[in-house]
Short mmCIF file of C-alpha atoms in Angstrom, two decimals:
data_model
loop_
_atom_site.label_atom_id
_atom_site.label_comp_id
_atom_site.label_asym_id
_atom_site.label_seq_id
_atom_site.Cartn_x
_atom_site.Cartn_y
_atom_site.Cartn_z
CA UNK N 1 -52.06 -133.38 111.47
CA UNK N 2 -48.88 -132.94 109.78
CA UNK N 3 -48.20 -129.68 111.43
CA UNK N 4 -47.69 -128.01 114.90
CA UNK N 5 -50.13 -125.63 116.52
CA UNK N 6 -47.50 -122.97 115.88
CA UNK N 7 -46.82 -123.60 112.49
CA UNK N 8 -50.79 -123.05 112.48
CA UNK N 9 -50.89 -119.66 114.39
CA UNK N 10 -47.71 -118.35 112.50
CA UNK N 11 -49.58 -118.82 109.15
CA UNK N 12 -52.92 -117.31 111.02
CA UNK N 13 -50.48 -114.08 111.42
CA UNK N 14 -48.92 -114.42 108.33
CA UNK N 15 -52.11 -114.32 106.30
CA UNK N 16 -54.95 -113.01 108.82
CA UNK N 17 -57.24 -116.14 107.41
CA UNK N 18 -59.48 -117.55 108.98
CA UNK N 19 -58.78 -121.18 111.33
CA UNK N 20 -60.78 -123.59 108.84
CA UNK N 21 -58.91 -122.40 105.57
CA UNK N 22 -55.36 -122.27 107.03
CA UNK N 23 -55.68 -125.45 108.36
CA UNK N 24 -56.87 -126.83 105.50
CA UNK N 25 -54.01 -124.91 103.48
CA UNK N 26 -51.46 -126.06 106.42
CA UNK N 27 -52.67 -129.91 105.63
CA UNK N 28 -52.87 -129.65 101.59
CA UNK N 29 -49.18 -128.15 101.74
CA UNK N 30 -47.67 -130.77 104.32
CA UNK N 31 -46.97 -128.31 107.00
CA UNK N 32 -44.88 -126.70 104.77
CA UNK N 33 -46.31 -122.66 105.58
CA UNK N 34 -44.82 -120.60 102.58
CA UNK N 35 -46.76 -123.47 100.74
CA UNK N 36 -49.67 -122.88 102.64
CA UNK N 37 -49.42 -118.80 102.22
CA UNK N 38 -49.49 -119.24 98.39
CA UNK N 39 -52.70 -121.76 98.59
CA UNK N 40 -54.45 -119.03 100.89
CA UNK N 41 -53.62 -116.39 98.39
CA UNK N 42 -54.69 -118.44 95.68
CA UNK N 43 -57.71 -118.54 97.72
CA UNK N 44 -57.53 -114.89 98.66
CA UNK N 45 -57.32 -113.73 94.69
CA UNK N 46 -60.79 -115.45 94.18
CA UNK N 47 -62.61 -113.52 97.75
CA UNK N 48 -60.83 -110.60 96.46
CA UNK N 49 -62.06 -111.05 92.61
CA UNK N 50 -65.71 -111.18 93.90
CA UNK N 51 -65.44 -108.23 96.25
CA UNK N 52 -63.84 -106.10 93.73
CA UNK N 53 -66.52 -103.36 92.38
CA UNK N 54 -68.68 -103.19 94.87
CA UNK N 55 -68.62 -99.51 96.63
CA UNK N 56 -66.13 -98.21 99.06
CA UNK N 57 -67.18 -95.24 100.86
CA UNK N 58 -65.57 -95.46 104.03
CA UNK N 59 -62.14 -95.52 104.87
CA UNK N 60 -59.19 -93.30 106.26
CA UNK N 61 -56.48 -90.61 105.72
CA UNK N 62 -53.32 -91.14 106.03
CA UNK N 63 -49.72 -89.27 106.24
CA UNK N 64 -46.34 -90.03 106.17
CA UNK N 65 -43.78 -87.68 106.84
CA UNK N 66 -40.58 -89.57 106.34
CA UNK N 67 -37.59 -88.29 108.96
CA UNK N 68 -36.24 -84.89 108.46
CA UNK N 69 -39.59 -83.37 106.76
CA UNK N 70 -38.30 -83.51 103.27
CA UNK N 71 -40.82 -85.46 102.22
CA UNK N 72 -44.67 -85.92 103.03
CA UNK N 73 -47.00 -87.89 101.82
CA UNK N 74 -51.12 -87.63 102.42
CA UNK N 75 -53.52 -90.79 101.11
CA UNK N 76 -57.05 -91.83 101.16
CA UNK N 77 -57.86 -95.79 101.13
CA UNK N 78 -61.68 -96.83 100.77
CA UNK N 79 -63.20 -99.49 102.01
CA UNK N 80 -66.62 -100.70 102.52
CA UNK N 81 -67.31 -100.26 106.32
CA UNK N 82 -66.25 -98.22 109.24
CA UNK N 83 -65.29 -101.15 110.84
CA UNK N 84 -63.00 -101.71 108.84
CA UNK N 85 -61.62 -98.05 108.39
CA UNK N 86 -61.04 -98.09 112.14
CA UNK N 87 -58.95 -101.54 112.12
CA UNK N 88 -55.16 -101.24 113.39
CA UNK N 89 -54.23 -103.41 110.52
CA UNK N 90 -56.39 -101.52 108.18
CA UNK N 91 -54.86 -97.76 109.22
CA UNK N 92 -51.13 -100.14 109.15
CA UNK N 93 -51.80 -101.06 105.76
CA UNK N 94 -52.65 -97.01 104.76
CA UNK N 95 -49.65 -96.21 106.40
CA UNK N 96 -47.20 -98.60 104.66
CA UNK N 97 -48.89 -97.62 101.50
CA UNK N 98 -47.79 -93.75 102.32
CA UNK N 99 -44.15 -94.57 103.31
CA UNK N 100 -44.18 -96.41 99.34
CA UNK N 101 -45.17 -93.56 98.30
CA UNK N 102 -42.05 -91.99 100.44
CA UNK N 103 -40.03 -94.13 98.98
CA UNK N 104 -40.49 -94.73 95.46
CA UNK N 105 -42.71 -91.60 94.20
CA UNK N 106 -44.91 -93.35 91.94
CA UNK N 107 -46.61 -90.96 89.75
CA UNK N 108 -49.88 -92.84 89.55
CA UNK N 109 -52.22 -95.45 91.17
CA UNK N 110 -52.70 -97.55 88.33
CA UNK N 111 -51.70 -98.21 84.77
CA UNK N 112 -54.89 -97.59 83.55
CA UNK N 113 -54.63 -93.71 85.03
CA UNK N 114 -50.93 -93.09 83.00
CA UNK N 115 -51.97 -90.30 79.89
CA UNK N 116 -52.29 -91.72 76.83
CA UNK N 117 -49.55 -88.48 75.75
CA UNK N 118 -46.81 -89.72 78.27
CA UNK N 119 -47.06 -93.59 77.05
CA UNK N 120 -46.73 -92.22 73.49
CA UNK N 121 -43.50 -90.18 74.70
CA UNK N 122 -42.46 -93.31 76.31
CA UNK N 123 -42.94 -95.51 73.22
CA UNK N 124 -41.12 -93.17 71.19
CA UNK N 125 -38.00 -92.51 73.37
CA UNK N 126 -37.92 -96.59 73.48
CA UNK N 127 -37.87 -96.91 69.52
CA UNK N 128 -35.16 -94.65 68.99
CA UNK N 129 -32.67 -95.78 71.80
CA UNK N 130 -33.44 -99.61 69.97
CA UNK N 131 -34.01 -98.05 66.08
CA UNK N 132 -31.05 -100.46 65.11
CA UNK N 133 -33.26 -103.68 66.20
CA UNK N 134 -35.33 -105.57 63.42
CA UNK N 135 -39.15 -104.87 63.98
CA UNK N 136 -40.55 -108.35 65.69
CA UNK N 137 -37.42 -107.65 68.45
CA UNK N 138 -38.50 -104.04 68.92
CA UNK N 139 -41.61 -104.56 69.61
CA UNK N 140 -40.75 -107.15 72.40
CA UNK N 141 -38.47 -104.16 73.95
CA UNK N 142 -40.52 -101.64 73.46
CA UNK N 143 -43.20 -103.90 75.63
CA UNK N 144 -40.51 -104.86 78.10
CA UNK N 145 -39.57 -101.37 78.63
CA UNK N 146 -42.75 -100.01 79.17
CA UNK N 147 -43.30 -103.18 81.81
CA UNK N 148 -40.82 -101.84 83.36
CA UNK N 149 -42.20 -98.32 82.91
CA UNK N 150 -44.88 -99.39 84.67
CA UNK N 151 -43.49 -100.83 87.19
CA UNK N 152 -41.20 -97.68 88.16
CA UNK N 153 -44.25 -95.31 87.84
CA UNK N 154 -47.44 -96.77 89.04
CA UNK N 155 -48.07 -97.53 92.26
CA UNK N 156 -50.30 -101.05 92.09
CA UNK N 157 -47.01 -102.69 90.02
CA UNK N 158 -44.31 -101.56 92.31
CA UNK N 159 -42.83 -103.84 94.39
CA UNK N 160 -43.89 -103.32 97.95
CA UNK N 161 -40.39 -102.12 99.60
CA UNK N 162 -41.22 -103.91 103.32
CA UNK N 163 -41.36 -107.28 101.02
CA UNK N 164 -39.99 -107.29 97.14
CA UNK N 165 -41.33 -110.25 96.54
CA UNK N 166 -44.98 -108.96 96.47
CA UNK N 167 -46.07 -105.93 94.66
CA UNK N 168 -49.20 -103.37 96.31
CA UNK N 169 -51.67 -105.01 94.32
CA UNK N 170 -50.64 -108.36 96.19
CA UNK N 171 -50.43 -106.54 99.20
CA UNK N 172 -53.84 -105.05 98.54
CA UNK N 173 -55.35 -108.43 97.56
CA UNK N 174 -54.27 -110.36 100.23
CA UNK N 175 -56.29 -107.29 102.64
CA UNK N 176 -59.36 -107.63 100.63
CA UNK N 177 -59.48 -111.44 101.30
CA UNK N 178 -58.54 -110.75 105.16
CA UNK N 179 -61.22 -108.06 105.11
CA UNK N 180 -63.82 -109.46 103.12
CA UNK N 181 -64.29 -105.89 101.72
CA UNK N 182 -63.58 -104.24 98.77
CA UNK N 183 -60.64 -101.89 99.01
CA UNK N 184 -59.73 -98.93 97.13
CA UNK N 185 -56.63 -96.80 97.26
CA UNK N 186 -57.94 -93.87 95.90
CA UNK N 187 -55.99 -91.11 95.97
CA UNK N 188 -52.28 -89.74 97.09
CA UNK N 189 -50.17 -86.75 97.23
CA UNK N 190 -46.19 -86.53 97.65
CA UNK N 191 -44.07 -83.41 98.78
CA UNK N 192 -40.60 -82.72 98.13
CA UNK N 193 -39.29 -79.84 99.93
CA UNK N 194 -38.19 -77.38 97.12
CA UNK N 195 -39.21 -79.36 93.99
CA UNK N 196 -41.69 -77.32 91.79
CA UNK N 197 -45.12 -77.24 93.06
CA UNK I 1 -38.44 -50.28 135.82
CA UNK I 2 -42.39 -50.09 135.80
CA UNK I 3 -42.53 -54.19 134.90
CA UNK I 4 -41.63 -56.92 137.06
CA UNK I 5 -38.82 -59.45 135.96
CA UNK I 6 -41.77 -61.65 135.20
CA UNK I 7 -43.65 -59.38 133.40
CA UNK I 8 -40.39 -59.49 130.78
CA UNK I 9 -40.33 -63.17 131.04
CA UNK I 10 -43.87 -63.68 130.07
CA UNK I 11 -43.49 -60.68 126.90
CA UNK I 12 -40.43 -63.11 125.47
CA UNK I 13 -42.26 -66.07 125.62
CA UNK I 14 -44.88 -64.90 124.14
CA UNK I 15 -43.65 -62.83 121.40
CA UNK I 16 -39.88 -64.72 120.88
CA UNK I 17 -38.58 -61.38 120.70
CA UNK I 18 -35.23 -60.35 122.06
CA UNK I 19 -34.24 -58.87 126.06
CA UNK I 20 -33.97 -55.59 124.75
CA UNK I 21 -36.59 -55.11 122.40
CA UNK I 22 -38.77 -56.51 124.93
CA UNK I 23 -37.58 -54.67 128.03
CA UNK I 24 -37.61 -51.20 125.63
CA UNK I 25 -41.31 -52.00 124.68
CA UNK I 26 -42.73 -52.90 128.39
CA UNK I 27 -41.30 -49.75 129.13
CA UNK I 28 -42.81 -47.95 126.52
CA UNK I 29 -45.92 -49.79 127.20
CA UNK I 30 -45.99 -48.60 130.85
CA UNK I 31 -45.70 -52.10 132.14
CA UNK I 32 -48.96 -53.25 130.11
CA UNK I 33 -48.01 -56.51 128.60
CA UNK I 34 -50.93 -56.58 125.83
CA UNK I 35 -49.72 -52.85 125.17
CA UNK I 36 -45.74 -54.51 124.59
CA UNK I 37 -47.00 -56.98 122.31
CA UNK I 38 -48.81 -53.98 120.22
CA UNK I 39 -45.12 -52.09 120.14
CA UNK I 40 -43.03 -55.26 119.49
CA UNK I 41 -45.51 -56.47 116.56
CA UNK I 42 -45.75 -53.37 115.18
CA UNK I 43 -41.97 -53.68 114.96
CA UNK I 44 -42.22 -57.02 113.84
CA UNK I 45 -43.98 -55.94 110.79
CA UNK I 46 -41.33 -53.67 110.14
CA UNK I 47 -38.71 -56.36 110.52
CA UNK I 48 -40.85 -58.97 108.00
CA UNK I 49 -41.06 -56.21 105.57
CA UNK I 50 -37.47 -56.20 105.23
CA UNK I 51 -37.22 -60.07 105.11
CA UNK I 52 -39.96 -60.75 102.60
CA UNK I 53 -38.79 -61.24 99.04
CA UNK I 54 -35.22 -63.34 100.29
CA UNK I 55 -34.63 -66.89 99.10
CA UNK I 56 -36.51 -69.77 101.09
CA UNK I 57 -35.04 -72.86 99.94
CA UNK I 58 -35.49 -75.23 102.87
CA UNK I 59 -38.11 -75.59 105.28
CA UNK I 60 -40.09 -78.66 106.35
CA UNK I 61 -43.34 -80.88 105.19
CA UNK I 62 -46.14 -80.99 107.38
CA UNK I 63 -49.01 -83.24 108.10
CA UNK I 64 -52.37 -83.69 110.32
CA UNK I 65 -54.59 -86.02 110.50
CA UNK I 66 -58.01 -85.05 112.17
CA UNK I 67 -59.37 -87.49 114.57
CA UNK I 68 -61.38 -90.14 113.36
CA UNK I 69 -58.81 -89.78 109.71
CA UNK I 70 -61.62 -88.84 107.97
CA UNK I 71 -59.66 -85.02 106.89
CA UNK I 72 -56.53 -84.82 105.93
CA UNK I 73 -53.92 -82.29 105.49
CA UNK I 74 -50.23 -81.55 103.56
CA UNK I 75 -48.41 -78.85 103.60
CA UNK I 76 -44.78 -77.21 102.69
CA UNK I 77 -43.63 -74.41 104.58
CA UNK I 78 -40.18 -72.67 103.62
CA UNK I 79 -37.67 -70.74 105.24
CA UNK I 80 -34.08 -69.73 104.48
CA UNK I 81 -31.89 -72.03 106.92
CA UNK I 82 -32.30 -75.54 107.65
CA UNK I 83 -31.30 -74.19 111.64
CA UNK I 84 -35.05 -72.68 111.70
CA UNK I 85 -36.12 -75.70 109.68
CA UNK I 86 -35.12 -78.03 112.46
CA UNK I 87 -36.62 -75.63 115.41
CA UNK I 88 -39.16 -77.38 117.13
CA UNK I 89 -41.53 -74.01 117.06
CA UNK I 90 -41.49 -73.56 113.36
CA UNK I 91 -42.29 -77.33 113.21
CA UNK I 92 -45.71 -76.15 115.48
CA UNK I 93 -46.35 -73.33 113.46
CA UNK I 94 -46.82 -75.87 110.46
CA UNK I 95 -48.53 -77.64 112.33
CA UNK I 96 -51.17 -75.16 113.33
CA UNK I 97 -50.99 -74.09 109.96
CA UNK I 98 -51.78 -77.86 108.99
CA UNK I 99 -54.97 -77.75 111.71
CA UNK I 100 -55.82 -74.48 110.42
CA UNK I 101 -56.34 -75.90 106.23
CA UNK I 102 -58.58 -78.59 108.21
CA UNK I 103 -60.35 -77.10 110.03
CA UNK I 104 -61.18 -74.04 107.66
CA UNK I 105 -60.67 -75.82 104.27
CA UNK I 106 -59.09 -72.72 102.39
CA UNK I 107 -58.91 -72.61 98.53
CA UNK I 108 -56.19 -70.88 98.30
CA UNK I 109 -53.11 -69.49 99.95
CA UNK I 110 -53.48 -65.61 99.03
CA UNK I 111 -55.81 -63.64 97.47
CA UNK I 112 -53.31 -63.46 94.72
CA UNK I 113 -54.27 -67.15 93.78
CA UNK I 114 -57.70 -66.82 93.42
CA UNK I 115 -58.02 -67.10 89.39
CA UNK I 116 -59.95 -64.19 87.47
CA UNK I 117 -62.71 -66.25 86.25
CA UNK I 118 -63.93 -67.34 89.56
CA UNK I 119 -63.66 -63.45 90.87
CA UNK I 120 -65.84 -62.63 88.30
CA UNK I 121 -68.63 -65.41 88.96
CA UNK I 122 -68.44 -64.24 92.70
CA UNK I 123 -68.98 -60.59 91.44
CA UNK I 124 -71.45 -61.71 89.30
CA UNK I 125 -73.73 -63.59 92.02
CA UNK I 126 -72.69 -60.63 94.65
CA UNK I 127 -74.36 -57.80 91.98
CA UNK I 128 -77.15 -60.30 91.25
CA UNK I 129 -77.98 -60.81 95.12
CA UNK I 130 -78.31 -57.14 95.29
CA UNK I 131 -79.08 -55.83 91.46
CA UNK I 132 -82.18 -53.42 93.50
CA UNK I 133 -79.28 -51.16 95.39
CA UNK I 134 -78.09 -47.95 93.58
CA UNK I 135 -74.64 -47.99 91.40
CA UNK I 136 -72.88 -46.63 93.69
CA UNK I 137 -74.05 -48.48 97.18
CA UNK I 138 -73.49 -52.09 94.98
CA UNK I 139 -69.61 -51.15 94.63
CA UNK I 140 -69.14 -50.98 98.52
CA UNK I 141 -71.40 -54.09 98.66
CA UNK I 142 -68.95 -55.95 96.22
CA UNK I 143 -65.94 -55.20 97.81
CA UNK I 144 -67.52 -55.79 101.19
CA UNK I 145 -68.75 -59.30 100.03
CA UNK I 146 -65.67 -60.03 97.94
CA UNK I 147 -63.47 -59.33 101.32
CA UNK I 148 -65.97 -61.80 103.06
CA UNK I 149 -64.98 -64.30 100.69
CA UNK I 150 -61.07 -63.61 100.13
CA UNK I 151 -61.41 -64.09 104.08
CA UNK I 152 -63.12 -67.56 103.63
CA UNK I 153 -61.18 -68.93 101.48
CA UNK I 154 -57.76 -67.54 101.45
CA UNK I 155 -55.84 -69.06 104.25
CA UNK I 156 -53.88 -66.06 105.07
CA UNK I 157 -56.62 -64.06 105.30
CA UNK I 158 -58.55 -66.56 107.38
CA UNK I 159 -58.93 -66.14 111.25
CA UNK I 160 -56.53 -68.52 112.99
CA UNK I 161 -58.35 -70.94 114.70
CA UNK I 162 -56.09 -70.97 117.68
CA UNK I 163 -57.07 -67.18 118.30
CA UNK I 164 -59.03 -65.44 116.26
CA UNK I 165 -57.84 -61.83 116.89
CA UNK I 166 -55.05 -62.41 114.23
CA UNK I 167 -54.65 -63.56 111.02
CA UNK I 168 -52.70 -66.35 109.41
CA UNK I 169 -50.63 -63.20 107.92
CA UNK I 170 -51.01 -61.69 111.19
CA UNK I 171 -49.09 -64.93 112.55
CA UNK I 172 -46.90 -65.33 109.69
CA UNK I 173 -46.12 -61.82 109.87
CA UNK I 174 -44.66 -62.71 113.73
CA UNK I 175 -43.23 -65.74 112.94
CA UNK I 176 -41.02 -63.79 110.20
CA UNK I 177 -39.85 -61.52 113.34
CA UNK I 178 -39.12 -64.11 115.39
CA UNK I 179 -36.91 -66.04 113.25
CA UNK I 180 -35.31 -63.20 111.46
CA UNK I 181 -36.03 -65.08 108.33
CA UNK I 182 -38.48 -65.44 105.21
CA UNK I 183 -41.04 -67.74 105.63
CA UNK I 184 -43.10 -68.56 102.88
CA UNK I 185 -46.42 -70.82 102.83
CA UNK I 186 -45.45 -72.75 99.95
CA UNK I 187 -48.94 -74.94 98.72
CA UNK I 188 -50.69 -77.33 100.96
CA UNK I 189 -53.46 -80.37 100.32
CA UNK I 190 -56.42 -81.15 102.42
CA UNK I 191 -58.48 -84.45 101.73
CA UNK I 192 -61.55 -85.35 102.89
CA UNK I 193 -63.06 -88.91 102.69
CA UNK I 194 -65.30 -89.30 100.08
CA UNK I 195 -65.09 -85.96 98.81
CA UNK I 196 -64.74 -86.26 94.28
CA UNK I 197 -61.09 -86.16 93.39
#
């Protein structure tokens, strides 16, 4: 086969996928499994491409209160079926989504949702700090920095702080191909003891 | 003495006040325990007058979850010392407090908040309800009906859930005593699956 049984049930964990596509993954990568993890989510991109849009109207809420009570956070993540809202991996993956939240207070879910005011503040505090750069290099910064900006600020793009090397929308991919169901992270809330309400 | 040694035990644990205010008010009350707790909140009140107004600075972020995860609820509550912050009965009072937004879904934390333009569209539909009663009978009715709603949706002014003789104030109010310090509802959140953002 050109890979163990274990090698097959640690990807199975790994991923959640089903037995016929991580074997298949497990024998196109050579037993190698981080191979076989990037095939699957190759795979898992195209489920979760097709079940994007379609309507999520059940799901869960979820808290975080991170030790000491400074900080609290309360989310809502859709998905398509109460089956799935009442998953232990499904409620695991709300919850690590609320300790990101914790952890990096983004200010929004998505780039798309950042106020077409702030990104103009952005852009402009960008082109002064560079104003000495010629104009083809500044606008490379200014779309680095906002990358970056992005990346800082909006939830989806942030790198998911249990693994760096994915960000949430990875994370959320790779559920929507385990599910099979559209998922949405609609909404969150983050409280700072003392900051202004 | 006119009260047992129990009697004084049960008074403290029920109020949190101290050995001599409680052993001054079951004597006063005759021995009647309900009678004590009259006399000790009533000097209660008198105590949280005094502390209302100081500085409340720290304090704690609370969640709950209602079963099933379907409502959700955040909230901040303050106080002046992170010593009360860290007691493990404040902690339950924001968490009743937490069960209490879930439960009741309150729009607001005091009658204070409620903003003018939505007073007047209540008055408006209150004098419209009732546009057949005499000038003076529809001024009662309004401030009957406007009561009724400050008491919906105005969590301090709501019922508590836990027992309905008092009011959030009511409990605040005792809670205030207890500790000896400010305590300030600061702003909560309450989702509910599906609800529009």
């Amino acid at each position: 086969m050109g890979y163990s049984i274990e090698d097959l049930k640690l990807l199975r964990e790994k991923t959640g996928a089903g037995i016929v596509d991580c074997k298949n993954a497990l024998k196109e990568a050579g037993g190698d499994i981080e191979k076989a993890v990037e095939i699957l989510r190759r795979k898992g991109i195209k489920v979760a491409e097709k079940k994007a849009g379609r309507q999520t109207k059940e799901g869960i809420i979820e808290s975080y209160i991170h030790t000491g009570a400074k900080i609290g956070v309360l989310i809502e993540v859709n998905c398509e079926t109460d089956f799935v809202a009442k998953n232990e991996e499904f409620k695991e993956f709300a919850h690590d989504l609320a300790m990101q939240v914790a952890a990096r207070a983004p200010s929004y879910i998505s780039r798309e949702e950042v106020p077409q005011e702030i990104l103009e503040k952005e852009k402009e505090i960008i082109k002064e700090q560079f104003k000495d750069k010629p104009e083809h290099i500044l606008e490379k910064i200014v779309n680095n920095k906002l990358n970056e900006f992005y990346k800082e600020k909006c939830l989806l793009e942030q790198p998911f702080i249990k693994d760096e090397n994915k960000t949430i929308k990875d994370l959320l991919t790779e559920k929507i191909a385990k599910f099979g169901e559209n998922i949405v992270i609609k909404r969150f809330v983050r409280y700072e003891l003392g900051e202004e309400a």
